[in-house]
PDB file of C-alpha atoms in Angstrom:
ATOM      1  CA  MET A   1     118.040 130.154  58.221  1.00  0.00           C
ATOM      2  CA  ASN A   2     115.265 128.042  56.686  1.00  0.00           C
ATOM      3  CA  PRO A   3     116.390 124.392  56.400  1.00  0.00           C
ATOM      4  CA  GLU A   4     116.412 122.868  52.939  1.00  0.00           C
ATOM      5  CA  PRO A   5     115.726 119.104  53.124  1.00  0.00           C
ATOM      6  CA  VAL A   6     118.345 116.805  51.632  1.00  0.00           C
ATOM      7  CA  LEU A   7     117.240 115.204  48.366  1.00  0.00           C
ATOM      8  CA  SER A   8     116.095 111.593  48.432  1.00  0.00           C
ATOM      9  CA  THR A   9     118.484 109.049  46.897  1.00  0.00           C
ATOM     10  CA  ASP A  10     115.748 107.208  44.929  1.00  0.00           C
ATOM     11  CA  GLN A  11     116.832 103.865  46.443  1.00  0.00           C
ATOM     12  CA  LYS A  12     113.895 101.580  47.222  1.00  0.00           C
ATOM     13  CA  ALA A  13     115.532  98.145  47.491  1.00  0.00           C
ATOM     14  CA  CYS A  14     117.546  96.542  50.297  1.00  0.00           C
ATOM     15  CA  PHE A  15     120.458  94.090  50.197  1.00  0.00           C
ATOM     16  CA  ASP A  16     122.446  91.944  52.594  1.00  0.00           C
ATOM     17  CA  GLU A  17     126.212  92.151  53.042  1.00  0.00           C
ATOM     18  CA  ASP A  18     126.786  89.837  50.073  1.00  0.00           C
ATOM     19  CA  GLY A  19     124.607  91.951  47.800  1.00  0.00           C
ATOM     20  CA  THR A  20     121.608  89.618  47.799  1.00  0.00           C
ATOM     21  CA  PRO A  21     118.219  91.408  47.755  1.00  0.00           C
ATOM     22  CA  LEU A  22     116.178  91.069  50.942  1.00  0.00           C
ATOM     23  CA  ARG A  23     113.021  92.407  52.561  1.00  0.00           C
ATOM     24  CA  CYS A  24     113.540  95.965  53.765  1.00  0.00           C
ATOM     25  CA  ALA A  25     111.413  95.844  56.931  1.00  0.00           C
ATOM     26  CA  GLY A  26     113.546  96.377  60.027  1.00  0.00           C
ATOM     27  CA  THR A  27     116.865  96.740  58.180  1.00  0.00           C
ATOM     28  CA  GLY A  28     117.393 100.452  58.790  1.00  0.00           C
ATOM     29  CA  GLN A  29     118.694 100.702  55.240  1.00  0.00           C
ATOM     30  CA  ASP A  30     118.096 103.595  52.873  1.00  0.00           C
ATOM     31  CA  GLY A  31     115.677 101.453  50.848  1.00  0.00           C
ATOM     32  CA  GLU A  32     113.473 101.014  53.906  1.00  0.00           C
ATOM     33  CA  LEU A  33     113.558 104.509  55.397  1.00  0.00           C
ATOM     34  CA  ARG A  34     113.557 106.510  52.123  1.00  0.00           C
ATOM     35  CA  THR A  35     114.280 109.770  53.861  1.00  0.00           C
ATOM     36  CA  GLY A  36     114.821 113.070  52.096  1.00  0.00           C
ATOM     37  CA  LYS A  37     112.951 115.364  49.755  1.00  0.00           C
ATOM     38  CA  ALA A  38     110.726 113.326  47.439  1.00  0.00           C
ATOM     39  CA  TRP A  39     111.221 113.557  43.689  1.00  0.00           C
ATOM     40  CA  PRO A  40     108.454 115.041  41.523  1.00  0.00           C
ATOM     41  CA  GLU A  41     106.889 112.858  38.852  1.00  0.00           C
ATOM     42  CA  PRO A  42     107.839 113.556  36.147  1.00  0.00           C
ATOM     43  CA  ARG A  43     111.132 114.950  37.356  1.00  0.00           C
ATOM     44  CA  PHE A  44     112.079 116.848  34.190  1.00  0.00           C
ATOM     45  CA  SER A  45     110.225 119.297  31.967  1.00  0.00           C
ATOM     46  CA  VAL A  46     111.639 119.480  28.448  1.00  0.00           C
ATOM     47  CA  SER A  47     111.562 122.634  26.348  1.00  0.00           C
ATOM     48  CA  GLY A  48     113.394 122.366  23.055  1.00  0.00           C
ATOM     49  CA  GLU A  49     116.939 121.217  23.776  1.00  0.00           C
ATOM     50  CA  ILE A  50     116.883 122.003  27.510  1.00  0.00           C
ATOM     51  CA  ALA A  51     115.529 119.969  30.435  1.00  0.00           C
ATOM     52  CA  LEU A  52     114.393 121.762  33.589  1.00  0.00           C
ATOM     53  CA  ASP A  53     114.895 119.680  36.736  1.00  0.00           C
ATOM     54  CA  LEU A  54     111.681 120.243  38.684  1.00  0.00           C
ATOM     55  CA  LEU A  55     113.386 119.026  41.865  1.00  0.00           C
ATOM     56  CA  THR A  56     116.233 121.549  41.920  1.00  0.00           C
ATOM     57  CA  GLY A  57     115.232 124.287  39.473  1.00  0.00           C
ATOM     58  CA  LEU A  58     118.402 123.728  37.440  1.00  0.00           C
ATOM     59  CA  SER A  59     118.398 123.558  33.638  1.00  0.00           C
ATOM     60  CA  TRP A  60     120.585 121.115  31.704  1.00  0.00           C
ATOM     61  CA  PRO A  61     121.184 120.673  27.957  1.00  0.00           C
ATOM     62  CA  ILE A  62     119.533 117.526  26.633  1.00  0.00           C
ATOM     63  CA  ASP A  63     122.902 116.775  25.018  1.00  0.00           C
ATOM     64  CA  ALA A  64     124.983 115.802  28.034  1.00  0.00           C
ATOM     65  CA  ASN A  65     128.241 116.075  26.062  1.00  0.00           C
ATOM     66  CA  PRO A  66     128.132 119.310  24.046  1.00  0.00           C
ATOM     67  CA  ALA A  67     131.937 119.577  23.916  1.00  0.00           C
ATOM     68  CA  GLU A  68     132.093 116.089  22.325  1.00  0.00           C
ATOM     69  CA  PHE A  69     135.585 115.411  23.717  1.00  0.00           C
ATOM     70  CA  PRO A  70     137.196 115.287  27.170  1.00  0.00           C
ATOM     71  CA  LEU A  71     138.764 118.563  28.296  1.00  0.00           C
ATOM     72  CA  SER A  72     141.175 119.679  30.981  1.00  0.00           C
ATOM     73  CA  PHE A  73     139.714 121.846  33.747  1.00  0.00           C
ATOM     74  CA  ASP A  74     141.024 125.056  32.161  1.00  0.00           C
ATOM     75  CA  GLU A  75     139.780 123.945  28.752  1.00  0.00           C
ATOM     76  CA  ALA A  76     136.373 123.281  30.281  1.00  0.00           C
ATOM     77  CA  LEU A  77     136.287 126.828  31.649  1.00  0.00           C
ATOM     78  CA  GLY A  78     137.198 128.126  28.202  1.00  0.00           C
ATOM     79  CA  PHE A  79     134.506 125.989  26.605  1.00  0.00           C
ATOM     80  CA  ILE A  80     131.883 127.431  28.950  1.00  0.00           C
ATOM     81  CA  ALA A  81     133.054 130.961  28.071  1.00  0.00           C
ATOM     82  CA  THR A  82     132.604 130.143  24.385  1.00  0.00           C
ATOM     83  CA  LEU A  83     129.094 128.801  24.993  1.00  0.00           C
ATOM     84  CA  ASN A  84     128.153 132.024  26.736  1.00  0.00           C
ATOM     85  CA  ASN A  85     129.736 134.228  24.054  1.00  0.00           C
ATOM     86  CA  GLU A  86     127.721 132.356  21.436  1.00  0.00           C
ATOM     87  CA  ALA A  87     124.498 132.305  23.511  1.00  0.00           C
ATOM     88  CA  PHE A  88     124.318 128.503  23.494  1.00  0.00           C
ATOM     89  CA  LEU A  89     120.671 127.405  23.264  1.00  0.00           C
ATOM     90  CA  SER A  90     119.768 131.128  23.542  1.00  0.00           C
ATOM     91  CA  PHE A  91     121.341 131.629  26.982  1.00  0.00           C
ATOM     92  CA  SER A  92     124.572 133.246  28.160  1.00  0.00           C
ATOM     93  CA  ASP A  93     124.705 132.193  31.794  1.00  0.00           C
ATOM     94  CA  TRP A  94     125.970 128.623  31.540  1.00  0.00           C
ATOM     95  CA  ARG A  95     128.487 127.380  34.102  1.00  0.00           C
ATOM     96  CA  ILE A  96     130.302 124.219  35.130  1.00  0.00           C
ATOM     97  CA  PRO A  97     128.077 122.673  37.825  1.00  0.00           C
ATOM     98  CA  SER A  98     129.265 122.491  41.400  1.00  0.00           C
ATOM     99  CA  ARG A  99     129.738 119.034  42.896  1.00  0.00           C
ATOM    100  CA  ALA A 100     126.404 119.353  44.692  1.00  0.00           C
ATOM    101  CA  GLU A 101     124.630 120.388  41.487  1.00  0.00           C
ATOM    102  CA  LEU A 102     125.994 117.548  39.355  1.00  0.00           C
ATOM    103  CA  PHE A 103     125.540 115.034  42.195  1.00  0.00           C
ATOM    104  CA  SER A 104     121.888 116.129  42.444  1.00  0.00           C
ATOM    105  CA  LEU A 105     121.216 114.385  39.120  1.00  0.00           C
ATOM    106  CA  ALA A 106     122.384 111.000  40.409  1.00  0.00           C
ATOM    107  CA  SER A 107     119.911 108.233  41.108  1.00  0.00           C
ATOM    108  CA  HIS A 108     121.134 105.582  43.538  1.00  0.00           C
ATOM    109  CA  ALA A 109     118.686 103.147  41.981  1.00  0.00           C
ATOM    110  CA  GLN A 110     120.242 103.285  38.491  1.00  0.00           C
ATOM    111  CA  THR A 111     123.633 102.649  36.907  1.00  0.00           C
ATOM    112  CA  ASN A 112     125.256 103.299  33.528  1.00  0.00           C
ATOM    113  CA  PRO A 113     124.082 106.004  33.626  1.00  0.00           C
ATOM    114  CA  CYS A 114     123.144 106.758  37.215  1.00  0.00           C
ATOM    115  CA  LEU A 115     120.396 109.135  36.129  1.00  0.00           C
ATOM    116  CA  PRO A 116     116.708 109.076  37.084  1.00  0.00           C
ATOM    117  CA  SER A 117     114.609 106.488  35.281  1.00  0.00           C
ATOM    118  CA  GLY A 118     112.974 108.004  32.204  1.00  0.00           C
ATOM    119  CA  HIS A 119     115.418 110.920  32.011  1.00  0.00           C
ATOM    120  CA  PRO A 120     115.403 112.841  28.693  1.00  0.00           C
ATOM    121  CA  PHE A 121     119.166 113.164  28.193  1.00  0.00           C
ATOM    122  CA  ALA A 122     121.250 111.990  25.241  1.00  0.00           C
ATOM    123  CA  ASN A 123     124.972 111.342  24.760  1.00  0.00           C
ATOM    124  CA  VAL A 124     125.488 110.620  28.453  1.00  0.00           C
ATOM    125  CA  PHE A 125     129.051 109.466  29.066  1.00  0.00           C
ATOM    126  CA  ASN A 126     129.242 106.828  31.800  1.00  0.00           C
ATOM    127  CA  GLY A 127     132.441 108.268  33.194  1.00  0.00           C
ATOM    128  CA  TYR A 128     133.815 111.306  34.999  1.00  0.00           C
ATOM    129  CA  CYS A 129     132.502 114.829  34.417  1.00  0.00           C
ATOM    130  CA  TRP A 130     134.022 118.002  35.797  1.00  0.00           C
ATOM    131  CA  THR A 131     132.499 120.040  38.580  1.00  0.00           C
ATOM    132  CA  SER A 132     133.534 123.591  39.436  1.00  0.00           C
ATOM    133  CA  SER A 133     134.480 122.522  42.978  1.00  0.00           C
ATOM    134  CA  THR A 134     138.199 122.642  43.737  1.00  0.00           C
ATOM    135  CA  LEU A 135     139.560 120.168  46.297  1.00  0.00           C
ATOM    136  CA  ALA A 136     140.381 122.344  49.317  1.00  0.00           C
ATOM    137  CA  ARG A 137     143.195 120.049  50.498  1.00  0.00           C
ATOM    138  CA  LEU A 138     144.879 119.925  47.070  1.00  0.00           C
ATOM    139  CA  PRO A 139     143.903 122.966  44.966  1.00  0.00           C
ATOM    140  CA  ASP A 140     145.473 121.550  41.808  1.00  0.00           C
ATOM    141  CA  GLN A 141     142.594 119.047  41.777  1.00  0.00           C
ATOM    142  CA  ALA A 142     138.859 119.462  41.234  1.00  0.00           C
ATOM    143  CA  PHE A 143     135.967 117.168  42.036  1.00  0.00           C
ATOM    144  CA  THR A 144     134.355 115.053  39.359  1.00  0.00           C
ATOM    145  CA  VAL A 145     131.161 112.993  39.382  1.00  0.00           C
ATOM    146  CA  HIS A 146     131.096 109.584  37.708  1.00  0.00           C
ATOM    147  CA  LEU A 147     127.874 109.363  35.714  1.00  0.00           C
ATOM    148  CA  GLY A 148     128.070 105.575  35.511  1.00  0.00           C
ATOM    149  CA  GLY A 149     127.887 104.972  39.229  1.00  0.00           C
ATOM    150  CA  ALA A 150     127.805 108.340  41.113  1.00  0.00           C
ATOM    151  CA  ARG A 151     131.235 108.433  42.765  1.00  0.00           C
ATOM    152  CA  VAL A 152     132.427 111.931  43.699  1.00  0.00           C
ATOM    153  CA  PHE A 153     136.215 111.895  43.401  1.00  0.00           C
ATOM    154  CA  PRO A 154     138.877 114.516  42.601  1.00  0.00           C
ATOM    155  CA  ALA A 155     141.023 114.594  39.488  1.00  0.00           C
ATOM    156  CA  MET A 156     144.117 116.579  38.617  1.00  0.00           C
ATOM    157  CA  LYS A 157     143.019 119.693  36.751  1.00  0.00           C
ATOM    158  CA  GLN A 158     145.229 118.816  33.791  1.00  0.00           C
ATOM    159  CA  ALA A 159     143.374 115.500  33.437  1.00  0.00           C
ATOM    160  CA  SER A 160     140.687 115.082  30.790  1.00  0.00           C
ATOM    161  CA  CYS A 161     137.007 114.798  31.731  1.00  0.00           C
ATOM    162  CA  LEU A 162     133.764 115.731  30.075  1.00  0.00           C
ATOM    163  CA  VAL A 163     131.759 118.836  30.943  1.00  0.00           C
ATOM    164  CA  TRP A 164     127.975 119.100  31.186  1.00  0.00           C
ATOM    165  CA  PRO A 165     126.915 122.752  31.515  1.00  0.00           C
ATOM    166  CA  VAL A 166     124.155 123.941  33.800  1.00  0.00           C
ATOM    167  CA  ARG A 167     122.260 127.157  34.365  1.00  0.00           C
ATOM    168  CA  GLY A 168     119.770 128.281  36.971  1.00  0.00           C
ATOM    169  CA  PRO A 169     119.675 129.437  40.581  1.00  0.00           C
ATOM    170  CA  SER A 170     122.942 129.250  42.475  1.00  0.00           C
ATOM    171  CA  PRO A 171     122.686 128.086  46.083  1.00  0.00           C
ATOM    172  CA  ALA A 172     123.415 130.608  48.799  1.00  0.00           C
ATOM    173  CA  PRO A 173     126.894 130.258  50.310  1.00  0.00           C
ATOM    174  CA  ALA A 174     126.960 127.937  53.310  1.00  0.00           C
ATOM    175  CA  PRO A 175     127.356 129.802  56.602  1.00  0.00           C
ATOM    176  CA  PRO A 176     130.371 129.246  58.886  1.00  0.00           C
ATOM    177  CA  GLY A 177     130.151 126.225  61.151  1.00  0.00           C
ATOM    178  CA  ALA A 178     129.510 128.336  64.234  1.00  0.00           C
ATOM    179  CA  GLU A 179     126.344 129.674  62.576  1.00  0.00           C
ATOM    180  CA  ARG A 180     125.325 126.557  60.693  1.00  0.00           C
ATOM    181  CA  PHE A 181     125.533 124.026  63.542  1.00  0.00           C
ATOM    182  CA  VAL A 182     123.688 124.418  66.851  1.00  0.00           C
ATOM    183  CA  ALA A 183     124.561 122.092  69.731  1.00  0.00           C
ATOM    184  CA  ALA A 184     121.683 120.387  71.581  1.00  0.00           C
ATOM    185  CA  GLY A 185     123.144 118.139  74.275  1.00  0.00           C
ATOM    186  CA  ALA A 186     124.655 115.029  72.711  1.00  0.00           C
ATOM    187  CA  TRP A 187     123.389 116.156  69.309  1.00  0.00           C
ATOM    188  CA  VAL A 188     124.071 119.022  66.912  1.00  0.00           C
ATOM    189  CA  GLN A 189     121.453 120.385  64.528  1.00  0.00           C
ATOM    190  CA  ASP A 190     122.509 121.360  61.028  1.00  0.00           C
ATOM    191  CA  MET A 191     120.417 124.484  60.419  1.00  0.00           C
ATOM    192  CA  GLN A 192     121.028 124.156  56.675  1.00  0.00           C
ATOM    193  CA  THR A 193     119.266 120.774  56.367  1.00  0.00           C
ATOM    194  CA  GLY A 194     117.371 120.389  59.648  1.00  0.00           C
ATOM    195  CA  LEU A 195     119.145 117.105  60.444  1.00  0.00           C
ATOM    196  CA  PHE A 196     120.603 116.287  63.862  1.00  0.00           C
ATOM    197  CA  TRP A 197     124.032 114.607  64.132  1.00  0.00           C
ATOM    198  CA  GLN A 198     125.887 113.018  67.012  1.00  0.00           C
ATOM    199  CA  LYS A 199     128.143 115.639  68.549  1.00  0.00           C
ATOM    200  CA  GLU A 200     130.829 113.037  69.222  1.00  0.00           C
ATOM    201  CA  PRO A 201     130.596 110.007  66.902  1.00  0.00           C
ATOM    202  CA  PRO A 202     131.839 106.744  68.487  1.00  0.00           C
ATOM    203  CA  GLY A 203     134.458 106.135  65.797  1.00  0.00           C
ATOM    204  CA  ALA A 204     134.687 102.326  66.125  1.00  0.00           C
ATOM    205  CA  LEU A 205     135.434 100.520  62.860  1.00  0.00           C
ATOM    206  CA  ARG A 206     132.704  98.054  61.941  1.00  0.00           C
ATOM    207  CA  SER A 207     131.398  96.090  58.986  1.00  0.00           C
ATOM    208  CA  TRP A 208     128.318  97.520  57.281  1.00  0.00           C
ATOM    209  CA  LYS A 209     126.048  94.861  58.806  1.00  0.00           C
ATOM    210  CA  ASP A 210     127.347  95.542  62.311  1.00  0.00           C
ATOM    211  CA  THR A 211     127.056  99.292  61.756  1.00  0.00           C
ATOM    212  CA  LEU A 212     123.390  98.994  60.782  1.00  0.00           C
ATOM    213  CA  ALA A 213     122.776  96.807  63.829  1.00  0.00           C
ATOM    214  CA  ALA A 214     124.513  99.329  66.111  1.00  0.00           C
ATOM    215  CA  ALA A 215     122.400 102.119  64.621  1.00  0.00           C
ATOM    216  CA  ARG A 216     119.178 100.171  65.226  1.00  0.00           C
ATOM    217  CA  ASP A 217     120.218  99.479  68.824  1.00  0.00           C
ATOM    218  CA  ALA A 218     121.443 103.011  69.522  1.00  0.00           C
ATOM    219  CA  ARG A 219     119.880 104.594  72.566  1.00  0.00           C
ATOM    220  CA  PRO A 220     121.396 108.050  72.878  1.00  0.00           C
ATOM    221  CA  ALA A 221     118.828 110.607  74.037  1.00  0.00           C
ATOM    222  CA  ALA A 222     117.605 111.687  70.615  1.00  0.00           C
ATOM    223  CA  PRO A 223     115.954 115.066  70.024  1.00  0.00           C
ATOM    224  CA  PRO A 224     112.144 115.007  70.519  1.00  0.00           C
ATOM    225  CA  GLY A 225     110.358 113.167  67.734  1.00  0.00           C
ATOM    226  CA  ARG A 226     113.595 111.864  66.228  1.00  0.00           C
ATOM    227  CA  ARG A 227     115.131 108.404  66.129  1.00  0.00           C
ATOM    228  CA  PRO A 228     118.849 107.723  65.654  1.00  0.00           C
ATOM    229  CA  ARG A 229     119.709 106.054  62.343  1.00  0.00           C
ATOM    230  CA  LEU A 230     122.507 105.545  59.866  1.00  0.00           C
ATOM    231  CA  PRO A 231     122.333 108.377  57.301  1.00  0.00           C
ATOM    232  CA  ASN A 232     121.943 107.783  53.600  1.00  0.00           C
ATOM    233  CA  VAL A 233     124.700 108.842  51.226  1.00  0.00           C
ATOM    234  CA  ARG A 234     123.136 112.186  50.347  1.00  0.00           C
ATOM    235  CA  GLU A 235     122.751 113.063  54.009  1.00  0.00           C
ATOM    236  CA  LEU A 236     126.432 112.331  54.610  1.00  0.00           C
ATOM    237  CA  ALA A 237     127.382 114.354  51.530  1.00  0.00           C
ATOM    238  CA  SER A 238     125.333 117.296  52.809  1.00  0.00           C
ATOM    239  CA  LEU A 239     127.840 117.771  55.654  1.00  0.00           C
ATOM    240  CA  VAL A 240     130.755 118.405  53.306  1.00  0.00           C
ATOM    241  CA  SER A 241     132.171 121.914  53.067  1.00  0.00           C
ATOM    242  CA  GLU A 242     134.006 122.556  49.813  1.00  0.00           C
ATOM    243  CA  ARG A 243     136.116 125.262  51.472  1.00  0.00           C
ATOM    244  CA  ASP A 244     137.518 123.077  54.253  1.00  0.00           C
ATOM    245  CA  HIS A 245     139.409 119.846  54.783  1.00  0.00           C
ATOM    246  CA  SER A 246     140.764 117.570  57.517  1.00  0.00           C
ATOM    247  CA  PRO A 247     137.843 117.330  58.164  1.00  0.00           C
ATOM    248  CA  ALA A 248     135.793 118.672  55.263  1.00  0.00           C
ATOM    249  CA  LEU A 249     133.310 120.376  57.584  1.00  0.00           C
ATOM    250  CA  ALA A 250     132.533 124.073  57.873  1.00  0.00           C
ATOM    251  CA  ALA A 251     135.161 125.880  59.955  1.00  0.00           C
ATOM    252  CA  GLY A 252     134.021 126.434  63.524  1.00  0.00           C
ATOM    253  CA  HIS A 253     131.887 123.279  63.647  1.00  0.00           C
ATOM    254  CA  PRO A 254     131.257 121.903  67.167  1.00  0.00           C
ATOM    255  CA  PHE A 255     131.869 118.204  66.457  1.00  0.00           C
ATOM    256  CA  ALA A 256     134.512 116.176  68.269  1.00  0.00           C
ATOM    257  CA  ASN A 257     136.496 113.207  66.920  1.00  0.00           C
ATOM    258  CA  VAL A 258     134.997 113.335  63.423  1.00  0.00           C
ATOM    259  CA  PRO A 259     135.608 109.893  61.857  1.00  0.00           C
ATOM    260  CA  PRO A 260     137.558 110.087  58.596  1.00  0.00           C
ATOM    261  CA  LEU A 261     135.615 107.208  56.969  1.00  0.00           C
ATOM    262  CA  CYS A 262     131.842 106.807  57.413  1.00  0.00           C
ATOM    263  CA  TRP A 263     129.308 104.229  56.251  1.00  0.00           C
ATOM    264  CA  SER A 264     125.986 105.286  54.764  1.00  0.00           C
ATOM    265  CA  SER A 265     122.792 103.212  54.706  1.00  0.00           C
ATOM    266  CA  THR A 266     122.799 103.265  50.884  1.00  0.00           C
ATOM    267  CA  THR A 267     123.903 100.240  48.861  1.00  0.00           C
ATOM    268  CA  SER A 268     125.920 100.689  45.671  1.00  0.00           C
ATOM    269  CA  LEU A 269     123.930  99.350  42.729  1.00  0.00           C
ATOM    270  CA  VAL A 270     127.150  98.969  40.719  1.00  0.00           C
ATOM    271  CA  ASP A 271     127.930  96.048  43.056  1.00  0.00           C
ATOM    272  CA  PRO A 272     125.476  95.528  45.957  1.00  0.00           C
ATOM    273  CA  ALA A 273     128.221  93.865  48.027  1.00  0.00           C
ATOM    274  CA  TYR A 274     129.428  97.452  48.521  1.00  0.00           C
ATOM    275  CA  ALA A 275     127.796 100.392  50.280  1.00  0.00           C
ATOM    276  CA  TRP A 276     128.266 104.119  49.815  1.00  0.00           C
ATOM    277  CA  THR A 277     130.720 105.872  52.106  1.00  0.00           C
ATOM    278  CA  ALA A 278     132.053 109.347  52.847  1.00  0.00           C
ATOM    279  CA  TYR A 279     135.757 110.185  53.162  1.00  0.00           C
ATOM    280  CA  LEU A 280     135.518 113.175  55.461  1.00  0.00           C
ATOM    281  CA  ARG A 281     139.162 114.177  55.262  1.00  0.00           C
ATOM    282  CA  ASP A 282     138.417 115.937  51.991  1.00  0.00           C
ATOM    283  CA  GLY A 283     134.804 115.133  51.050  1.00  0.00           C
ATOM    284  CA  ARG A 284     135.101 112.248  48.610  1.00  0.00           C
ATOM    285  CA  ILE A 285     132.036 110.043  48.150  1.00  0.00           C
ATOM    286  CA  GLY A 286     132.954 106.449  47.363  1.00  0.00           C
ATOM    287  CA  VAL A 287     132.143 102.888  48.346  1.00  0.00           C
ATOM    288  CA  GLY A 288     133.291 100.309  50.878  1.00  0.00           C
ATOM    289  CA  PHE A 289     133.141  96.519  50.818  1.00  0.00           C
ATOM    290  CA  LYS A 290     130.349  95.704  53.253  1.00  0.00           C
ATOM    291  CA  ARG A 291     132.180  92.853  54.984  1.00  0.00           C
ATOM    292  CA  GLN A 292     135.316  94.861  55.765  1.00  0.00           C
ATOM    293  CA  ARG A 293     135.719  96.696  59.077  1.00  0.00           C
ATOM    294  CA  GLU A 294     137.133  99.894  57.619  1.00  0.00           C
ATOM    295  CA  PHE A 295     134.424 102.503  58.230  1.00  0.00           C
ATOM    296  CA  SER A 296     132.618 104.064  61.178  1.00  0.00           C
ATOM    297  CA  ALA A 297     129.073 105.115  61.978  1.00  0.00           C
ATOM    298  CA  TRP A 298     128.040 108.743  62.383  1.00  0.00           C
ATOM    299  CA  LEU A 299     124.367 108.655  63.294  1.00  0.00           C
ATOM    300  CA  CYS A 300     121.823 111.276  62.390  1.00  0.00           C
ATOM    301  CA  ALA A 301     118.271 111.803  63.550  1.00  0.00           C
TER     302      ALA A 301
END
């Protein structure tokens, strides 16, 4: 398996626990480390009414709300079928994006909408849009992505959300955990992304500030050429398996004592007193108040 690097978050600023901007040097925050696959400049190539994302190879209608009104999940599927029957914008292979595909559009340096600066899209609704990803723990729900701030949360399938079609290459199915993750002492390498993760996260609940400090002071024997750090929100999200829950990791994974709630190194720009978090029971991506001791660290390298 050839690793595919996790996309960068686009975050370049750093903030303290109260949300005040500060110098990034030595913080260990996402804005300092800026890990992940760099974005091309420009990111999008526009042809007629379609924008090609040069980072992912996916194509999106310039009109981000072609249905005009919120739809239930089943109605969204029907709407996509109609688009394909009518060869919308001259194509018949539109689909509802997966959670990873829709989340790939999010910039963690922008809000309302949380789309890359200079994006070409129109009629962007700063609210929840459907993904095709069913919640494994509760199959009557599907994941949505909030285009105002980038939360990834489930909604009941009879609820009403907007739908933004996509077309382009579909990612290969993720391999089972026993094939995807390879143990290396105290670390496990994710062969899908190339990242190393602690095999047994410590699990202690800490504030965000204390978690960053613990990550900077961590001295587990890291793989050669790697340094332990707190992952950014995209790196945490890359662990999520849509087919599994409790935890939402690929079946057969080798991890022990997976923490249900994990901090990331990425600040929420909706309110910088909050940081992005992962809810690994079922794969939600949300935020936590930085001063509260409600989340754990799961270090990567």
